[in-house]
mmCIF file of C-alpha atoms in Angstrom:
data_model
loop_
_atom_site.group_PDB
_atom_site.id
_atom_site.type_symbol
_atom_site.label_atom_id
_atom_site.label_comp_id
_atom_site.label_asym_id
_atom_site.label_seq_id
_atom_site.Cartn_x
_atom_site.Cartn_y
_atom_site.Cartn_z
ATOM 1 C CA MET C 250 63.853 54.839 26.838
ATOM 2 C CA ARG C 251 65.773 52.045 25.438
ATOM 3 C CA VAL C 252 68.513 51.150 28.271
ATOM 4 C CA LEU C 253 71.161 48.991 26.577
ATOM 5 C CA ARG C 254 72.710 46.746 28.812
ATOM 6 C CA THR C 255 76.039 47.243 28.868
ATOM 7 C CA PRO C 256 78.903 48.832 31.492
ATOM 8 C CA CYS C 257 79.322 51.236 29.300
ATOM 9 C CA VAL C 258 76.661 52.695 27.508
ATOM 10 C CA ASP C 259 74.524 55.654 29.153
ATOM 11 C CA VAL C 260 71.217 56.536 27.929
ATOM 12 C CA ARG C 261 70.177 59.544 29.078
ATOM 13 C CA ASN C 262 69.478 63.116 28.031
ATOM 14 C CA LEU C 263 73.043 64.580 27.522
ATOM 15 C CA PRO C 264 74.558 67.599 28.859
ATOM 16 C CA PRO C 265 76.423 70.300 26.362
ATOM 17 C CA PRO C 266 79.851 68.213 25.974
ATOM 18 C CA PRO C 267 83.278 69.194 27.783
ATOM 19 C CA SER C 268 85.532 71.880 25.743
ATOM 20 C CA SER C 269 88.443 69.878 23.808
ATOM 21 C CA SER C 270 90.711 71.042 26.097
ATOM 22 C CA THR C 271 89.458 69.098 29.152
ATOM 23 C CA ALA C 272 91.944 66.583 30.842
ATOM 24 C CA GLY C 273 91.405 63.252 29.235
ATOM 25 C CA VAL C 274 88.686 63.990 26.849
ATOM 26 C CA ALA C 275 88.918 64.650 22.736
ATOM 27 C CA VAL C 276 85.277 65.613 21.121
ATOM 28 C CA SER C 277 85.187 64.779 17.472
ATOM 29 C CA GLY C 278 82.844 64.882 14.991
ATOM 30 C CA ARG C 279 79.684 67.181 14.302
ATOM 31 C CA CYS C 280 76.882 67.321 15.726
ATOM 32 C CA THR C 281 75.641 71.498 16.488
ATOM 33 C CA ALA C 282 72.327 69.898 18.811
ATOM 34 C CA PHE C 283 75.188 69.368 21.292
ATOM 35 C CA SER C 284 75.556 73.416 21.832
ATOM 36 C CA ASP C 285 72.490 73.848 23.403
ATOM 37 C CA PRO C 286 70.038 71.296 24.220
ATOM 38 C CA SER C 287 67.497 73.141 25.410
ATOM 39 C CA ALA C 288 66.865 73.969 21.340
ATOM 40 C CA GLU C 289 66.354 70.226 20.478
ATOM 41 C CA SER C 290 65.094 69.705 17.120
ATOM 42 C CA ASP C 291 62.948 66.421 16.800
ATOM 43 C CA ASP C 292 64.947 66.131 12.893
ATOM 44 C CA THR C 293 67.810 66.333 14.773
ATOM 45 C CA THR C 294 70.040 63.282 14.148
ATOM 46 C CA CYS C 295 73.931 62.885 15.759
ATOM 47 C CA GLY C 296 75.228 59.412 13.592
ATOM 48 C CA THR C 297 78.343 60.183 12.876
ATOM 49 C CA PRO C 298 79.798 62.453 15.957
ATOM 50 C CA THR C 299 81.990 60.362 18.640
ATOM 51 C CA TRP C 300 83.094 60.902 22.410
ATOM 52 C CA ARG C 301 86.281 59.503 23.013
ATOM 53 C CA ILE C 302 86.459 59.369 26.796
ATOM 54 C CA GLY C 303 90.265 58.764 27.871
ATOM 55 C CA LYS C 304 91.770 55.982 25.388
ATOM 56 C CA THR C 305 89.736 52.953 25.315
ATOM 57 C CA LEU C 306 85.912 54.433 25.195
ATOM 58 C CA THR C 307 84.315 55.384 22.430
ATOM 59 C CA CYS C 308 80.617 56.552 22.229
ATOM 60 C CA VAL C 309 78.655 57.610 19.207
ATOM 61 C CA CYS C 310 75.467 59.755 20.039
ATOM 62 C CA PHE C 311 71.700 59.448 18.268
ATOM 63 C CA LYS C 312 69.073 61.364 18.782
ATOM 64 C CA ARG C 313 66.066 59.484 19.426
ATOM 65 C CA LYS C 314 62.618 60.882 20.945
ATOM 66 C CA GLY C 315 63.534 63.888 21.765
ATOM 67 C CA ALA C 316 66.282 62.643 23.899
ATOM 68 C CA TYR C 317 70.007 61.459 22.906
ATOM 69 C CA GLN C 318 71.176 58.044 23.285
ATOM 70 C CA ARG C 319 74.633 57.143 23.358
ATOM 71 C CA ILE C 320 76.193 53.591 23.038
ATOM 72 C CA CYS C 321 79.954 52.971 23.003
ATOM 73 C CA SER C 322 81.395 51.228 20.471
ATOM 74 C CA ASN C 323 84.096 49.220 22.288
ATOM 75 C CA LEU C 324 82.757 45.896 23.268
ATOM 76 C CA THR C 325 82.875 43.674 25.895
ATOM 77 C CA PRO C 326 84.864 40.474 26.569
ATOM 78 C CA LEU C 327 81.810 38.367 25.553
ATOM 79 C CA GLN C 328 80.784 41.004 22.954
ATOM 80 C CA GLU C 329 84.256 40.348 21.313
ATOM 81 C CA GLU C 330 84.370 36.255 21.729
ATOM 82 C CA ARG C 331 81.103 36.132 19.991
ATOM 83 C CA LEU C 332 81.593 38.317 17.479
ATOM 84 C CA LYS C 333 85.168 36.953 16.836
ATOM 85 C CA ARG C 334 82.770 33.519 16.263
ATOM 86 C CA LEU C 335 80.378 35.149 13.835
ATOM 87 C CA LYS C 336 82.764 36.735 11.312
ATOM 88 C CA HIS C 337 84.469 33.233 11.458
ATOM 89 C CA ARG C 338 81.651 31.977 10.398
ATOM 90 C CA MET C 339 80.626 34.739 8.043
ATOM 91 C CA LYS C 340 84.154 33.934 6.464
ATOM 92 C CA VAL C 341 83.841 30.313 5.312
ATOM 93 C CA TYR C 342 83.272 29.145 2.260
ATOM 94 C CA PHE C 343 80.516 26.478 1.074
ATOM 95 C CA ASP C 344 83.646 23.326 0.322
ATOM 96 C CA ALA C 345 81.422 20.180 -1.240
ATOM 97 C CA SER C 346 84.644 18.345 -0.861
ATOM 98 C CA ARG C 347 84.068 18.612 3.141
ATOM 99 C CA PRO C 348 82.261 15.830 5.044
ATOM 100 C CA ASP C 349 80.855 18.259 7.746
ATOM 101 C CA HIS C 350 79.457 20.798 4.742
ATOM 102 C CA GLN C 351 78.052 17.711 2.968
ATOM 103 C CA GLU C 352 76.504 16.608 6.142
ATOM 104 C CA ALA C 353 75.164 20.041 6.333
ATOM 105 C CA LEU C 354 73.423 19.950 2.924
ATOM 106 C CA ARG C 355 71.803 16.500 3.409
ATOM 107 C CA ALA C 356 70.803 17.661 6.761
ATOM 108 C CA LEU C 357 69.602 20.500 5.064
ATOM 109 C CA TRP C 358 67.053 18.270 2.508
ATOM 110 C CA SER C 359 66.255 15.935 5.531
ATOM 111 C CA ALA C 360 64.660 18.858 7.376
ATOM 112 C CA THR C 361 62.650 20.066 4.228
ATOM 113 C CA TYR C 362 61.780 17.101 3.103
ATOM 114 C CA PRO C 363 61.394 14.197 5.531
ATOM 115 C CA GLY C 364 61.032 10.997 4.551
ATOM 116 C CA GLN C 365 61.780 11.550 1.031
ATOM 117 C CA GLU C 366 65.207 10.274 -0.062
ATOM 118 C CA LEU C 367 68.145 12.381 -1.820
ATOM 119 C CA SER C 368 69.441 10.887 -4.135
ATOM 120 C CA GLY C 369 72.522 12.628 -4.499
ATOM 121 C CA LEU C 370 74.255 16.279 -3.669
ATOM 122 C CA ILE C 371 74.037 16.940 -7.320
ATOM 123 C CA SER C 372 70.605 15.679 -8.399
ATOM 124 C CA GLU C 373 67.438 17.262 -10.262
ATOM 125 C CA GLN C 374 65.669 17.174 -7.129
ATOM 126 C CA TRP C 375 67.360 20.386 -5.205
ATOM 127 C CA LYS C 376 65.444 21.991 -7.743
ATOM 128 C CA GLU C 377 62.374 21.385 -6.416
ATOM 129 C CA MET C 378 63.527 23.684 -3.154
ATOM 130 C CA GLY C 379 64.415 26.686 -5.273
ATOM 131 C CA TRP C 380 68.160 26.223 -6.339
ATOM 132 C CA GLN C 381 69.065 27.200 -10.242
ATOM 133 C CA GLY C 382 70.224 23.787 -10.928
ATOM 134 C CA ARG C 383 71.231 20.382 -9.790
ATOM 135 C CA ASP C 384 74.515 21.348 -8.003
ATOM 136 C CA PRO C 385 73.601 23.479 -4.521
ATOM 137 C CA SER C 386 76.855 24.365 -3.897
ATOM 138 C CA THR C 387 77.235 26.933 -7.494
ATOM 139 C CA ASP C 388 74.484 28.824 -5.427
ATOM 140 C CA PHE C 389 76.504 29.293 -2.438
ATOM 141 C CA ARG C 390 79.368 31.851 -3.058
ATOM 142 C CA GLY C 391 77.721 34.895 -2.518
ATOM 143 C CA ALA C 392 77.215 34.169 1.060
ATOM 144 C CA GLY C 393 78.902 31.304 2.107
ATOM 145 C CA PHE C 394 78.398 28.475 4.586
ATOM 146 C CA ILE C 395 76.483 30.315 6.778
ATOM 147 C CA SER C 396 73.978 30.654 4.471
ATOM 148 C CA LEU C 397 73.471 27.203 4.576
ATOM 149 C CA GLU C 398 73.641 27.363 8.492
ATOM 150 C CA ASN C 399 70.724 30.035 7.936
ATOM 151 C CA LEU C 400 68.411 28.346 5.963
ATOM 152 C CA LEU C 401 68.754 24.811 8.594
ATOM 153 C CA PHE C 402 68.313 26.906 11.491
ATOM 154 C CA PHE C 403 65.033 27.735 9.861
ATOM 155 C CA ALA C 404 63.882 24.730 8.701
ATOM 156 C CA LYS C 405 64.499 23.031 12.436
ATOM 157 C CA THR C 406 63.745 26.155 14.190
ATOM 158 C CA PHE C 407 60.261 27.501 12.894
ATOM 159 C CA PRO C 408 59.617 24.524 10.559
ATOM 160 C CA THR C 409 55.583 25.770 9.905
ATOM 161 C CA SER C 410 57.109 29.453 8.433
ATOM 162 C CA PHE C 411 59.644 27.269 6.452
ATOM 163 C CA GLN C 412 57.110 24.988 5.082
ATOM 164 C CA ARG C 413 54.740 28.008 4.198
ATOM 165 C CA LEU C 414 57.890 30.009 2.469
ATOM 166 C CA LEU C 415 58.905 26.875 0.288
ATOM 167 C CA ASN C 416 55.826 26.112 -0.555
ATOM 168 C CA LYS C 417 54.358 29.392 -1.386
ATOM 169 C CA GLN C 418 51.560 29.308 0.923
ATOM 170 C CA GLY C 419 49.493 31.988 1.754
ATOM 171 C CA GLY C 420 48.194 35.139 0.133
ATOM 172 C CA LYS C 421 47.975 35.969 -3.700
ATOM 173 C CA ARG C 422 51.123 34.528 -5.029
ATOM 174 C CA ALA C 423 52.856 35.830 -8.783
ATOM 175 C CA ALA C 424 52.693 33.685 -11.820
ATOM 176 C CA TRP C 425 56.572 34.017 -11.229
ATOM 177 C CA GLU C 426 57.807 33.148 -7.715
ATOM 178 C CA TYR C 427 61.115 33.858 -5.991
ATOM 179 C CA PRO C 428 63.239 30.584 -6.138
ATOM 180 C CA PHE C 429 63.399 29.744 -2.085
ATOM 181 C CA ALA C 430 66.741 28.307 -1.259
ATOM 182 C CA VAL C 431 68.314 30.978 -3.563
ATOM 183 C CA ALA C 432 66.524 34.111 -1.911
ATOM 184 C CA GLY C 433 67.420 32.368 1.446
ATOM 185 C CA VAL C 434 71.126 33.078 0.563
ATOM 186 C CA ASN C 435 70.515 36.540 -0.751
ATOM 187 C CA VAL C 436 68.402 37.095 2.585
ATOM 188 C CA THR C 437 72.292 35.704 4.357
ATOM 189 C CA PHE C 438 74.238 38.271 2.371
ATOM 190 C CA MET C 439 71.694 41.427 2.652
ATOM 191 C CA ILE C 440 71.981 40.795 6.511
ATOM 192 C CA MET C 441 75.551 40.696 6.708
ATOM 193 C CA GLN C 442 76.047 43.831 4.036
ATOM 194 C CA MET C 443 73.740 45.553 6.737
ATOM 195 C CA LEU C 444 75.101 44.719 10.164
ATOM 196 C CA ASP C 445 78.439 45.511 8.367
ATOM 197 C CA LEU C 446 79.924 43.502 11.127
ATOM 198 C CA ASP C 447 83.426 43.374 9.153
ATOM 199 C CA ALA C 448 83.976 47.592 9.904
ATOM 200 C CA SER C 449 86.613 48.454 11.907
ATOM 201 C CA LYS C 450 84.866 51.241 13.438
ATOM 202 C CA PRO C 451 80.948 51.160 13.641
ATOM 203 C CA ARG C 452 79.536 53.214 10.994
ATOM 204 C CA THR C 453 75.583 52.359 11.765
ATOM 205 C CA PHE C 454 73.628 52.550 15.074
ATOM 206 C CA VAL C 455 72.509 49.156 14.043
ATOM 207 C CA ARG C 456 75.498 47.173 14.228
ATOM 208 C CA SER C 457 76.000 48.288 17.815
ATOM 209 C CA VAL C 458 72.557 47.324 18.628
ATOM 210 C CA PHE C 459 72.920 44.162 17.228
ATOM 211 C CA LEU C 460 76.346 43.686 19.047
ATOM 212 C CA GLN C 461 74.139 44.345 22.435
ATOM 213 C CA ILE C 462 71.439 41.777 21.215
ATOM 214 C CA LEU C 463 74.474 39.031 20.374
ATOM 215 C CA SER C 464 75.645 39.139 23.951
ATOM 216 C CA GLU C 465 72.165 38.201 25.015
ATOM 217 C CA ASN C 466 72.109 35.397 22.663
ATOM 218 C CA GLU C 467 75.118 33.752 20.485
ATOM 219 C CA TRP C 468 72.130 32.666 17.777
ATOM 220 C CA ALA C 469 70.707 36.253 17.095
ATOM 221 C CA PHE C 470 72.233 36.123 13.539
ATOM 222 C CA ASP C 471 70.178 33.017 12.901
ATOM 223 C CA LEU C 472 67.357 34.610 14.696
ATOM 224 C CA LEU C 473 67.471 37.621 12.662
ATOM 225 C CA TYR C 474 67.987 36.153 9.460
ATOM 226 C CA CYS C 475 64.632 34.337 10.123
ATOM 227 C CA VAL C 476 62.834 37.488 10.681
ATOM 228 C CA ALA C 477 64.346 38.696 7.512
ATOM 229 C CA PHE C 478 63.396 36.005 5.949
ATOM 230 C CA VAL C 479 59.226 36.145 6.562
ATOM 231 C CA VAL C 480 59.290 40.218 6.225
ATOM 232 C CA MET C 481 61.026 39.815 2.422
ATOM 233 C CA ASP C 482 57.916 36.777 1.886
ATOM 234 C CA LYS C 483 55.333 39.188 3.664
ATOM 235 C CA GLN C 484 56.683 42.411 1.551
ATOM 236 C CA TRP C 485 56.797 40.573 -1.465
ATOM 237 C CA LEU C 486 52.640 39.567 -1.124
ATOM 238 C CA ASP C 487 51.647 42.849 0.341
ATOM 239 C CA ARG C 488 53.505 44.662 -2.996
ATOM 240 C CA ASN C 489 52.410 41.661 -5.874
ATOM 241 C CA ALA C 490 55.768 41.654 -6.588
ATOM 242 C CA THR C 491 57.277 39.493 -9.161
ATOM 243 C CA TYR C 492 60.534 37.924 -10.275
ATOM 244 C CA MET C 493 61.941 40.885 -11.506
ATOM 245 C CA GLU C 494 60.958 42.961 -8.684
ATOM 246 C CA PHE C 495 62.910 40.599 -5.736
ATOM 247 C CA ASN C 496 65.880 43.436 -5.545
ATOM 248 C CA ASP C 497 63.378 45.897 -4.754
ATOM 249 C CA VAL C 498 61.572 43.940 -2.149
ATOM 250 C CA LEU C 499 64.930 43.011 -0.704
ATOM 251 C CA ARG C 500 65.676 46.779 0.195
ATOM 252 C CA TYR C 501 62.294 47.306 1.783
ATOM 253 C CA THR C 502 63.019 44.185 3.762
ATOM 254 C CA ARG C 503 66.151 45.571 4.937
ATOM 255 C CA ALA C 504 64.734 49.014 5.707
ATOM 256 C CA GLN C 505 62.219 47.505 7.797
ATOM 257 C CA VAL C 506 64.255 45.267 9.695
ATOM 258 C CA GLU C 507 66.773 47.940 10.208
ATOM 259 C CA ARG C 508 63.402 50.480 11.541
ATOM 260 C CA GLU C 509 62.803 47.281 13.832
ATOM 261 C CA LEU C 510 66.347 46.757 15.377
ATOM 262 C CA LEU C 511 66.202 50.723 16.095
ATOM 263 C CA MET C 512 62.843 50.533 18.223
ATOM 264 C CA ASP C 513 63.065 51.641 21.860
ATOM 265 C CA ASP C 514 61.675 48.378 23.406
ATOM 266 C CA VAL C 515 63.517 45.756 21.212
ATOM 267 C CA PHE C 516 66.044 44.456 23.274
ATOM 268 C CA ARG C 517 66.036 41.284 21.697
ATOM 269 C CA ILE C 518 65.411 39.051 18.196
ATOM 270 C CA GLU C 519 62.316 38.147 19.898
ATOM 271 C CA ASP C 520 61.249 41.605 20.492
ATOM 272 C CA MET C 521 61.146 43.041 16.883
ATOM 273 C CA PRO C 522 57.707 43.148 15.878
ATOM 274 C CA SER C 523 58.074 40.404 13.003
ATOM 275 C CA TYR C 524 58.985 37.959 15.396
ATOM 276 C CA SER C 525 55.265 37.266 15.597
ATOM 277 C CA LEU C 526 55.371 36.248 11.819
ATOM 278 C CA LEU C 527 57.051 33.200 12.650
ATOM 279 C CA SER C 528 55.850 29.888 13.802
#
């Protein structure tokens, strides 16, 4: 059974909740399975109910593998700090006039094509990487500077996998392949939507699970990006997809990534089954 490492998390078979009249405790949401734990049904899912204990603790109940799992939405100081930094990264737009953004773009080129000189930040060479035009800065609008950071992290951390996807190696490839760099920006945007980190209150268990993982590793978002990218490429090959089916492949990718994050034995990004696809 999954045990999430945080002081406010309790994972167990839950007894019936206290009545709403109990001092200091209010029960909100709907979860009919709470009324009779002995009459559990395998298809019961409690994704919306919350327990508010006192004034600070909020927990969400989910049913997995015959037991109720409860995870609290209030954050530890470490989680709050790392979430704040990550949300700040997600809000930074790519600015072609900023020297640090220019340098990051050059670093991406160097990591992608070692030893090959780049003629300029606006150049036909960028099309080789899978950007739509001569100026890659125009493709960052959807996901911002973090999408460039993700690509650079992928290139430096898993160069073999990065080059394999870049050069479309392995498997039976379509005549119209997805553009590598633009696909990478889309993967970043997909993860941002999936995690829903800007929400004032958690609306999915995936978000809460990710915040637990983030408390263990500040680079969890970047690692998750690498996993999602290789999953996307595998889905592409398994489905013999073509360029016009790219959005469908992204949906399948998101669903698989969510399933793996919710597995009972996944406590880190490295525990996800698809992490083994990286090299």
